[in-house]
């Protein structure tokens, strides 16, 4: 019996011994990319034990059955493994969905997202990857509530305009861009280099003082990782582009019939007695639109040791235009080097240097005489070439005018080139004095050199205004430089246990300087682009004037700033900022400005009374108020220059000379923005659902207004002179923003996410204190008054013209209506009827009124994505509602082509009450009225992308850590009633920006791409 007991005890001991000797090993890597993760903390039953090595490998010996092993790494979800047997266990760690939002860059520092007290939005690298933007600014389209991005043109390399919470100024409304701490240029960045984009929309931006009034965009670029072996990445795509829209123009037969009717109504012989053989004729849009290529390749490598991390990237991007092909192309090359090094245990060095080369060709894209303007208006019965194979000329008779020319010939005769080389970046040192005191010194710089050349070929278009009788070449060389030196310190301390403080004090020195040189040479040898050079073109201008010009500038700013952040029990948060700026842009009487702000937050969910449940797990209330400035007010407003012209009597002779130009204003000052914001942040369902809501009021005061009345004895009416500019305007933007996002990963094979944001904005001009009470600009047609105004009580840039009231159906209606003779001719049946706004019985300039505006009332964005096994899908859309555009791409001449809406014209009583008759006779139908103002609201499906990643086993066999292929379509479709090419386009001007002269449409792009990591 005893022997059996001993045997049983021996077996139990053997099993127990085996249970005490579980040995496991394996590799820790990223689940998404397959890259090894070094330095992953590994704990057993909550006690730190070891970490993965440089290759992500780990080994654990002598574990007991049932012990829990945890793998933790910053930015990744903790992975738990229960020890039950020995063996190899490869750990795939997943990135936390909200990692990028855990820490937010706020300017001269960082803060946990839940502790932010201002209105801040963050765009991740994943969002940028899903959108596949060609330019960084496009990543903001529809992704951030209250931020609108409009494209000045769909041409490759064309500028984009960003507006944060509406348009608050009649001047420069662009937000400040900060790249890794220095003032930079978004348009020059390679989007693949960006880790995150942070948008500061309210008083949180007050730390930037006199340059933060339009909002601040903070760019954080990608970096290397310490204790990581070198990894390589290649991303490439290729594709083609096409126009998203062609205007529905009349074909040759429809055109001829309409023209016959027009001439007959004007009492003239019809120009096309026989239209049976005309057919469709020439589609001039088909002649200028192309299917054009686009391609991009990015290459990078990064890694690091225990003291150094590094990253290098390079890119090559090329895009041809859908109009003009190589006459409208864009090439961008970038190279970036990022380095972080621990020089000592307390001193750290960092640098980020970016080189950019851009080569862009372009042509006349917008306005009277542009290529698309000509393509829309050209006679479809004419051919591109004549019988001799030469370009056909469009006649110069009164019906055709002297502006419209053969657009294909125009492209063929377009020659220009623009190149810019830019080097920018920063160098910084961080010194840890103590664990809670860090000093930072940083130098940021931008230096660029650009060269431009434009050749005007001697050409005859048949008596048009664009005829060139002498060839010429224009060349320029421009150098721009700026640097920023920041020195600041951050000190964190506690008082008792519940009171936490962080103070930041610092100073910034900024200097911008540069010069430009311009020259023109006439009589280019052989009338050829090949010989277009100043050295060869020895002719001078016909009037004997100077063929050269130059400029130089030097501007500086000295700033001091401080921020105090207070946190009580991690519930109550307060941040106070004060900044003092001194700028050479301002007048001598107002050179120094002080900008204060305060923001506060209350984490309601941390209170004891807040219900503890699994539904709402975080709730915070925010409020902020601050004063910020805008120093983008133009140069030399406070000082005079000899830029005017005058005639002097010297020794009894009249001599032409110089005189004072625009009168200076020594008291000119910065624009001031007073920003108020009240917001709520919430998270629910274990932070899978996030909600943000804000109400804001942004009042901009001291806007710069010209045309202030002064005595004519000062010479303001002389050539080159003018009235001074003063701070005398005010604009207010107010509205509500809402944003929500949801991320779900409950199923290991399926992940789902969506996001939605919407902003309601009301824009109103409060004051224009000049002689007339308004500013106006914006041309329409030929010889008509300006149509866009800045006037109190109206949105900025509101359209101003005549209001229609249907169409006269018979002569009795004409006789009963006030006379419209002042508009160019007496009205007749079939003409537009205009309202007598002031009731004086006559329709004239005094009856103009406001007809709409180019500022949207509502903007919104939507994105959705999912991952299923090895497949991933994403889609993005955005919308703009309530903005208007002016249709100004139709030339009001008899023989111009028309859009097909004219087929619904008035042809007799009761036939139409919206489209007037056609006639070659005089009428008032072409004066600016709401007939030319259209609702340009739209919904655009911006991007769709479908990708497939090879399984880890296959990828490993091929020698890669990631292998993903994808297909994408950008700018897929736009739902709109607007008749023009692109309802989302704008010239960017705050006043006059909504006038469509034939905007070059943004292309639809089809791409096939590949992502490789190894």
Tab-separated table of C-alpha atoms in Angstrom, residues 21-387:
chain	number	residue	atom	x	y	z
A	21	UNK	CA	9.227	24.490	-16.434
A	22	UNK	CA	7.167	25.996	-19.243
A	23	UNK	CA	9.470	27.710	-21.740
A	24	UNK	CA	8.082	29.997	-24.450
A	25	UNK	CA	9.675	32.105	-27.176
A	26	UNK	CA	8.746	33.952	-30.341
A	27	UNK	CA	8.711	37.275	-32.165
A	28	UNK	CA	6.662	40.409	-31.404
A	29	UNK	CA	5.562	42.370	-34.488
A	30	UNK	CA	2.984	44.887	-35.736
A	31	UNK	CA	-0.212	43.178	-36.833
A	32	UNK	CA	-0.788	45.656	-39.656
A	33	UNK	CA	2.675	45.763	-41.233
A	34	UNK	CA	4.457	42.698	-39.907
A	35	UNK	CA	7.403	44.842	-38.796
A	36	UNK	CA	9.215	43.567	-35.674
A	37	UNK	CA	8.701	45.564	-32.480
A	38	UNK	CA	11.808	45.980	-30.330
A	39	UNK	CA	11.640	47.109	-26.716
A	40	UNK	CA	8.182	45.666	-26.023
A	41	UNK	CA	7.743	45.394	-22.254
A	42	UNK	CA	6.979	41.829	-21.117
A	43	UNK	CA	5.574	41.164	-17.657
A	44	UNK	CA	4.584	37.973	-15.873
A	45	UNK	CA	1.663	38.208	-13.456
A	46	UNK	CA	2.047	41.992	-13.464
A	47	UNK	CA	5.771	42.034	-12.712
A	48	UNK	CA	8.130	43.427	-15.378
A	49	UNK	CA	10.437	40.674	-16.550
A	50	UNK	CA	12.123	41.449	-19.868
A	51	UNK	CA	11.690	43.132	-23.266
A	52	UNK	CA	11.886	42.091	-26.897
A	53	UNK	CA	15.260	42.587	-28.616
A	54	UNK	CA	16.130	44.613	-31.707
A	55	UNK	CA	14.572	41.980	-33.949
A	56	UNK	CA	11.444	41.692	-31.816
A	57	UNK	CA	12.483	38.323	-30.380
A	58	UNK	CA	11.762	37.248	-26.813
A	59	UNK	CA	12.367	34.206	-24.567
A	60	UNK	CA	10.766	33.312	-21.222
A	61	UNK	CA	11.823	30.261	-19.194
A	62	UNK	CA	10.561	28.459	-16.091
A	63	UNK	CA	7.015	29.708	-16.242
A	64	UNK	CA	4.273	28.057	-14.216
A	65	UNK	CA	1.088	26.711	-15.664
A	66	UNK	CA	-1.568	29.444	-15.688
A	67	UNK	CA	0.772	32.406	-15.346
A	68	UNK	CA	-0.325	35.428	-17.424
A	69	UNK	CA	2.240	37.039	-19.721
A	70	UNK	CA	1.473	40.581	-20.894
A	71	UNK	CA	3.096	42.411	-23.823
A	72	UNK	CA	2.788	46.216	-23.649
A	73	UNK	CA	4.075	48.865	-26.040
A	74	UNK	CA	3.194	52.539	-26.375
A	75	UNK	CA	0.566	53.020	-29.063
A	76	UNK	CA	-0.486	49.365	-29.165
A	77	UNK	CA	-3.189	47.350	-27.428
A	78	UNK	CA	-1.820	45.212	-24.585
A	79	UNK	CA	-1.601	41.519	-25.565
A	80	UNK	CA	-2.126	38.808	-22.921
A	81	UNK	CA	-0.996	35.180	-23.123
A	82	UNK	CA	-1.667	32.442	-20.557
A	83	UNK	CA	1.177	29.935	-20.148
A	84	UNK	CA	-0.090	26.368	-20.525
A	85	UNK	CA	2.655	24.659	-22.499
A	86	UNK	CA	6.114	25.267	-23.905
A	87	UNK	CA	6.506	26.338	-27.515
A	88	UNK	CA	6.886	29.211	-29.991
A	89	UNK	CA	4.287	31.972	-29.816
A	90	UNK	CA	4.537	34.841	-32.317
A	91	UNK	CA	2.728	37.915	-30.990
A	92	UNK	CA	0.901	40.258	-33.362
A	93	UNK	CA	0.249	43.573	-31.613
A	94	UNK	CA	-2.492	45.843	-32.895
A	95	UNK	CA	-2.271	49.616	-32.953
A	96	UNK	CA	-4.690	51.368	-30.656
A	97	UNK	CA	-7.361	52.999	-32.761
A	98	UNK	CA	-7.116	56.312	-30.952
A	99	UNK	CA	-3.358	56.428	-30.407
A	100	UNK	CA	-2.740	59.408	-32.629
A	101	UNK	CA	-5.337	61.394	-30.746
A	102	UNK	CA	-3.981	60.575	-27.302
A	103	UNK	CA	-1.380	63.335	-27.556
A	104	UNK	CA	-2.175	66.572	-29.373
A	105	UNK	CA	0.327	69.180	-30.539
A	106	UNK	CA	-0.888	72.579	-29.291
A	107	UNK	CA	2.005	74.892	-30.133
A	108	UNK	CA	5.257	74.964	-28.168
A	109	UNK	CA	4.209	71.754	-26.512
A	110	UNK	CA	1.910	68.757	-26.394
A	111	UNK	CA	-1.091	67.779	-24.319
A	112	UNK	CA	-3.209	64.702	-23.731
A	113	UNK	CA	-6.294	64.836	-25.891
A	114	UNK	CA	-8.629	64.589	-22.911
A	115	UNK	CA	-6.893	67.561	-21.299
A	116	UNK	CA	-7.220	69.890	-24.295
A	117	UNK	CA	-9.345	72.933	-23.476
A	118	UNK	CA	-9.629	74.381	-26.982
A	119	UNK	CA	-11.298	73.486	-30.279
A	120	UNK	CA	-8.755	71.156	-31.849
A	121	UNK	CA	-9.066	68.597	-34.655
A	122	UNK	CA	-6.550	65.932	-35.679
A	123	UNK	CA	-6.068	64.130	-39.005
A	124	UNK	CA	-4.059	60.921	-38.888
A	125	UNK	CA	-1.637	59.433	-41.392
A	126	UNK	CA	-4.230	56.690	-41.999
A	127	UNK	CA	-6.758	59.269	-43.203
A	128	UNK	CA	-4.162	60.806	-45.500
A	129	UNK	CA	-3.359	57.364	-46.891
A	130	UNK	CA	-7.046	56.679	-47.555
A	131	UNK	CA	-7.481	59.975	-49.411
A	132	UNK	CA	-4.269	59.668	-51.478
A	133	UNK	CA	-4.064	63.461	-51.932
A	134	UNK	CA	-1.653	64.999	-54.425
A	135	UNK	CA	-1.201	68.029	-52.159
A	136	UNK	CA	-1.366	68.247	-48.381
A	137	UNK	CA	-4.210	70.759	-48.372
A	138	UNK	CA	-6.529	68.232	-50.021
A	139	UNK	CA	-6.358	66.068	-46.898
A	140	UNK	CA	-8.415	68.752	-45.112
A	141	UNK	CA	-11.312	68.603	-47.590
A	142	UNK	CA	-14.306	67.293	-45.672
A	143	UNK	CA	-12.265	65.812	-42.828
A	144	UNK	CA	-12.406	68.659	-40.274
A	145	UNK	CA	-15.572	70.448	-39.160
A	146	UNK	CA	-15.497	74.146	-39.990
A	147	UNK	CA	-12.579	73.898	-42.422
A	148	UNK	CA	-13.212	74.520	-46.123
A	149	UNK	CA	-10.714	73.942	-48.906
A	150	UNK	CA	-11.317	75.431	-52.346
A	151	UNK	CA	-9.198	74.841	-55.409
A	152	UNK	CA	-8.277	77.836	-57.530
A	153	UNK	CA	-7.958	75.580	-60.548
A	154	UNK	CA	-7.865	71.894	-61.416
A	155	UNK	CA	-4.555	72.429	-63.191
A	156	UNK	CA	-1.594	70.448	-61.809
A	157	UNK	CA	0.160	72.396	-59.077
A	158	UNK	CA	-2.578	75.017	-58.751
A	159	UNK	CA	-3.046	76.631	-55.364
A	160	UNK	CA	-5.651	75.653	-52.793
A	161	UNK	CA	-7.211	78.002	-50.272
A	162	UNK	CA	-7.931	76.910	-46.700
A	163	UNK	CA	-10.443	78.772	-44.577
A	164	UNK	CA	-11.039	77.940	-40.914
A	165	UNK	CA	-14.475	78.880	-39.568
A	166	UNK	CA	-15.397	81.117	-42.446
A	167	UNK	CA	-13.805	84.129	-44.112
A	168	UNK	CA	-12.990	86.803	-41.565
A	169	UNK	CA	-11.022	89.329	-43.583
A	170	UNK	CA	-10.999	91.081	-46.927
A	171	UNK	CA	-7.238	90.505	-47.011
A	172	UNK	CA	-5.116	87.395	-46.553
A	173	UNK	CA	-7.352	84.777	-44.905
A	174	UNK	CA	-4.935	81.823	-45.082
A	175	UNK	CA	-4.191	80.028	-41.793
A	176	UNK	CA	-0.711	79.826	-40.310
A	177	UNK	CA	1.149	76.601	-41.133
A	178	UNK	CA	3.661	75.251	-38.596
A	179	UNK	CA	5.741	72.252	-39.695
A	180	UNK	CA	7.524	70.507	-36.833
A	181	UNK	CA	7.696	73.798	-34.966
A	182	UNK	CA	8.691	76.233	-37.716
A	183	UNK	CA	6.629	78.426	-40.021
A	184	UNK	CA	6.366	76.610	-43.347
A	185	UNK	CA	4.456	76.014	-46.571
A	186	UNK	CA	1.948	73.156	-46.801
A	187	UNK	CA	1.947	73.092	-50.598
A	188	UNK	CA	5.575	71.943	-50.786
A	189	UNK	CA	5.210	68.893	-48.536
A	190	UNK	CA	4.964	65.321	-49.719
A	191	UNK	CA	1.725	64.060	-48.085
A	192	UNK	CA	3.321	60.654	-47.399
A	193	UNK	CA	5.802	62.323	-45.025
A	194	UNK	CA	3.035	63.483	-42.663
A	195	UNK	CA	2.279	61.679	-39.403
A	196	UNK	CA	-0.577	63.941	-38.313
A	197	UNK	CA	-2.238	67.296	-38.975
A	198	UNK	CA	-3.611	69.296	-36.047
A	199	UNK	CA	-5.970	72.233	-36.604
A	200	UNK	CA	-6.269	74.924	-33.905
A	201	UNK	CA	-9.536	76.756	-34.504
A	202	UNK	CA	-10.119	78.957	-31.460
A	203	UNK	CA	-8.218	80.850	-28.750
A	204	UNK	CA	-5.949	77.809	-28.330
A	205	UNK	CA	-3.990	79.425	-31.205
A	206	UNK	CA	-3.325	82.607	-29.181
A	207	UNK	CA	0.162	81.322	-28.378
A	208	UNK	CA	0.981	82.481	-31.939
A	209	UNK	CA	-0.278	86.017	-31.337
A	210	UNK	CA	-0.250	88.314	-34.336
A	211	UNK	CA	-0.047	85.517	-36.903
A	212	UNK	CA	-2.776	83.215	-35.574
A	213	UNK	CA	-6.034	85.043	-36.323
A	214	UNK	CA	-6.894	82.847	-39.317
A	215	UNK	CA	-6.308	79.643	-37.350
A	216	UNK	CA	-3.235	77.436	-37.158
A	217	UNK	CA	-2.403	74.150	-38.881
A	218	UNK	CA	0.308	72.114	-37.155
A	219	UNK	CA	2.079	69.439	-39.186
A	220	UNK	CA	3.978	66.615	-37.509
A	221	UNK	CA	6.148	64.618	-39.904
A	222	UNK	CA	7.087	60.975	-39.546
A	223	UNK	CA	10.121	59.979	-37.479
A	224	UNK	CA	12.386	57.022	-36.892
A	225	UNK	CA	12.142	54.720	-33.883
A	226	UNK	CA	14.801	53.965	-31.319
A	227	UNK	CA	16.015	50.402	-30.809
A	228	UNK	CA	14.678	49.372	-34.192
A	229	UNK	CA	16.512	47.770	-37.059
A	230	UNK	CA	16.388	49.597	-40.367
A	231	UNK	CA	13.170	49.037	-42.267
A	232	UNK	CA	12.404	50.125	-45.814
A	233	UNK	CA	9.173	51.245	-47.380
A	234	UNK	CA	8.163	51.823	-51.001
A	235	UNK	CA	4.807	53.289	-51.996
A	236	UNK	CA	3.968	53.846	-55.612
A	237	UNK	CA	0.944	54.434	-57.788
A	238	UNK	CA	0.219	55.212	-61.392
A	239	UNK	CA	-2.959	56.193	-63.118
A	240	UNK	CA	-4.750	58.489	-65.472
A	241	UNK	CA	-7.026	61.518	-65.241
A	242	UNK	CA	-10.016	62.788	-67.116
A	243	UNK	CA	-12.385	65.693	-66.803
A	244	UNK	CA	-15.343	65.227	-64.494
A	245	UNK	CA	-17.556	67.401	-66.638
A	246	UNK	CA	-18.043	68.886	-70.050
A	247	UNK	CA	-20.515	71.723	-70.439
A	248	UNK	CA	-23.589	70.796	-72.496
A	249	UNK	CA	-22.977	73.077	-75.464
A	250	UNK	CA	-24.933	73.323	-78.679
A	251	UNK	CA	-23.734	71.227	-81.583
A	252	UNK	CA	-23.254	72.792	-85.012
A	253	UNK	CA	-26.827	72.218	-86.191
A	254	UNK	CA	-28.435	73.499	-82.985
A	255	UNK	CA	-26.065	76.453	-83.031
A	256	UNK	CA	-26.902	77.379	-86.610
A	257	UNK	CA	-30.655	77.165	-86.028
A	258	UNK	CA	-30.398	79.305	-82.914
A	259	UNK	CA	-28.200	81.816	-84.714
A	260	UNK	CA	-30.681	82.059	-87.566
A	261	UNK	CA	-33.425	82.798	-85.046
A	262	UNK	CA	-31.272	85.387	-83.308
A	263	UNK	CA	-30.456	87.191	-86.547
A	264	UNK	CA	-34.070	87.055	-87.685
A	265	UNK	CA	-35.255	88.543	-84.364
A	266	UNK	CA	-32.714	91.316	-84.885
A	267	UNK	CA	-34.009	92.048	-88.373
A	268	UNK	CA	-30.917	90.716	-90.144
A	269	UNK	CA	-30.418	88.082	-92.840
A	270	UNK	CA	-29.919	84.589	-91.460
A	271	UNK	CA	-26.266	83.395	-91.649
A	272	UNK	CA	-27.088	79.694	-92.314
A	273	UNK	CA	-29.729	79.339	-95.034
A	274	UNK	CA	-28.983	75.596	-95.182
A	275	UNK	CA	-28.207	73.707	-91.950
A	276	UNK	CA	-28.815	70.174	-93.234
A	277	UNK	CA	-25.130	69.345	-93.757
A	278	UNK	CA	-23.648	70.783	-90.574
A	279	UNK	CA	-24.058	67.741	-88.336
A	280	UNK	CA	-22.456	67.918	-84.885
A	281	UNK	CA	-19.532	70.056	-85.997
A	282	UNK	CA	-16.447	70.672	-83.855
A	283	UNK	CA	-16.595	69.858	-80.165
A	284	UNK	CA	-14.025	72.357	-78.939
A	285	UNK	CA	-14.072	70.868	-75.460
A	286	UNK	CA	-12.996	67.516	-76.886
A	287	UNK	CA	-10.197	69.321	-78.670
A	288	UNK	CA	-8.699	70.742	-75.472
A	289	UNK	CA	-9.518	68.056	-72.880
A	290	UNK	CA	-7.136	65.087	-72.650
A	291	UNK	CA	-6.808	61.854	-70.730
A	292	UNK	CA	-3.523	62.469	-68.931
A	293	UNK	CA	-1.126	60.402	-66.822
A	294	UNK	CA	-0.259	60.747	-63.156
A	295	UNK	CA	2.351	58.840	-61.147
A	296	UNK	CA	4.102	58.941	-57.819
A	297	UNK	CA	6.798	56.960	-56.014
A	298	UNK	CA	7.827	57.340	-52.359
A	299	UNK	CA	10.816	55.645	-50.793
A	300	UNK	CA	11.850	55.733	-47.139
A	301	UNK	CA	13.905	53.955	-44.537
A	302	UNK	CA	14.008	54.413	-40.804
A	303	UNK	CA	15.309	52.848	-37.632
A	304	UNK	CA	17.449	53.608	-34.646
A	305	UNK	CA	19.677	52.499	-31.829
A	306	UNK	CA	19.291	53.153	-28.129
A	307	UNK	CA	20.439	56.775	-28.581
A	308	UNK	CA	19.670	57.671	-32.186
A	309	UNK	CA	16.613	57.430	-34.402
A	310	UNK	CA	16.532	58.390	-38.053
A	311	UNK	CA	14.340	58.526	-41.115
A	312	UNK	CA	15.045	59.389	-44.732
A	313	UNK	CA	12.429	59.695	-47.437
A	314	UNK	CA	12.317	60.743	-51.061
A	315	UNK	CA	9.509	61.111	-53.572
A	316	UNK	CA	8.919	61.706	-57.249
A	317	UNK	CA	5.516	62.998	-58.348
A	318	UNK	CA	4.411	63.869	-61.878
A	319	UNK	CA	1.026	65.006	-63.164
A	320	UNK	CA	-0.038	66.147	-66.612
A	321	UNK	CA	-2.990	68.431	-67.088
A	322	UNK	CA	-6.315	67.297	-68.508
A	323	UNK	CA	-6.122	70.488	-70.575
A	324	UNK	CA	-2.955	71.073	-72.561
A	325	UNK	CA	-1.168	67.872	-71.419
A	326	UNK	CA	2.532	68.768	-71.112
A	327	UNK	CA	1.662	72.467	-71.508
A	328	UNK	CA	0.075	72.165	-68.069
A	329	UNK	CA	2.180	69.681	-66.123
A	330	UNK	CA	3.614	69.566	-62.630
A	331	UNK	CA	6.659	67.750	-61.283
A	332	UNK	CA	7.612	67.613	-57.604
A	333	UNK	CA	10.661	65.937	-56.099
A	334	UNK	CA	11.262	65.884	-52.358
A	335	UNK	CA	13.932	64.544	-50.046
A	336	UNK	CA	13.699	64.622	-46.250
A	337	UNK	CA	16.093	63.701	-43.475
A	338	UNK	CA	14.948	63.420	-39.866
A	339	UNK	CA	17.313	62.679	-37.005
A	340	UNK	CA	16.970	62.513	-33.210
A	341	UNK	CA	20.048	61.926	-31.072
A	342	UNK	CA	20.692	61.728	-27.340
A	343	UNK	CA	23.972	63.663	-27.045
A	344	UNK	CA	23.998	63.101	-23.310
A	345	UNK	CA	21.522	61.771	-20.801
A	346	UNK	CA	20.084	65.306	-20.563
A	347	UNK	CA	20.796	66.899	-23.947
A	348	UNK	CA	18.890	65.830	-27.077
A	349	UNK	CA	19.413	67.014	-30.630
A	350	UNK	CA	16.809	66.872	-33.395
A	351	UNK	CA	16.691	67.980	-36.999
A	352	UNK	CA	14.296	67.716	-39.878
A	353	UNK	CA	15.419	69.046	-43.277
A	354	UNK	CA	13.298	68.964	-46.437
A	355	UNK	CA	14.417	69.679	-49.990
A	356	UNK	CA	11.758	70.331	-52.623
A	357	UNK	CA	12.081	70.861	-56.355
A	358	UNK	CA	9.070	71.898	-58.416
A	359	UNK	CA	8.818	72.290	-62.174
A	360	UNK	CA	5.490	73.612	-63.421
A	361	UNK	CA	4.165	74.678	-66.801
A	362	UNK	CA	0.844	76.471	-67.148
A	363	UNK	CA	-1.304	78.576	-69.449
A	364	UNK	CA	-4.087	81.146	-69.291
A	365	UNK	CA	-6.584	79.134	-67.226
A	366	UNK	CA	-9.296	81.499	-66.068
A	367	UNK	CA	-10.981	84.625	-67.312
A	368	UNK	CA	-11.709	86.428	-70.549
A	369	UNK	CA	-9.582	84.884	-73.296
A	370	UNK	CA	-8.592	81.754	-71.353
A	371	UNK	CA	-8.404	78.385	-73.093
A	372	UNK	CA	-11.616	77.006	-71.594
A	373	UNK	CA	-13.405	80.319	-72.130
A	374	UNK	CA	-12.546	80.048	-75.825
A	375	UNK	CA	-13.514	76.369	-75.973
A	376	UNK	CA	-16.940	77.150	-74.512
A	377	UNK	CA	-17.642	80.115	-76.787
A	378	UNK	CA	-16.072	79.073	-80.096
A	379	UNK	CA	-18.311	78.501	-83.130
A	380	UNK	CA	-18.872	74.705	-83.546
A	381	UNK	CA	-19.331	75.100	-87.324
A	382	UNK	CA	-15.663	76.094	-87.643
A	383	UNK	CA	-12.812	73.597	-87.889
A	384	UNK	CA	-9.585	73.394	-85.906
A	385	UNK	CA	-7.513	73.519	-89.114
A	386	UNK	CA	-8.134	75.103	-92.498
A	387	UNK	CA	-7.825	73.333	-95.838
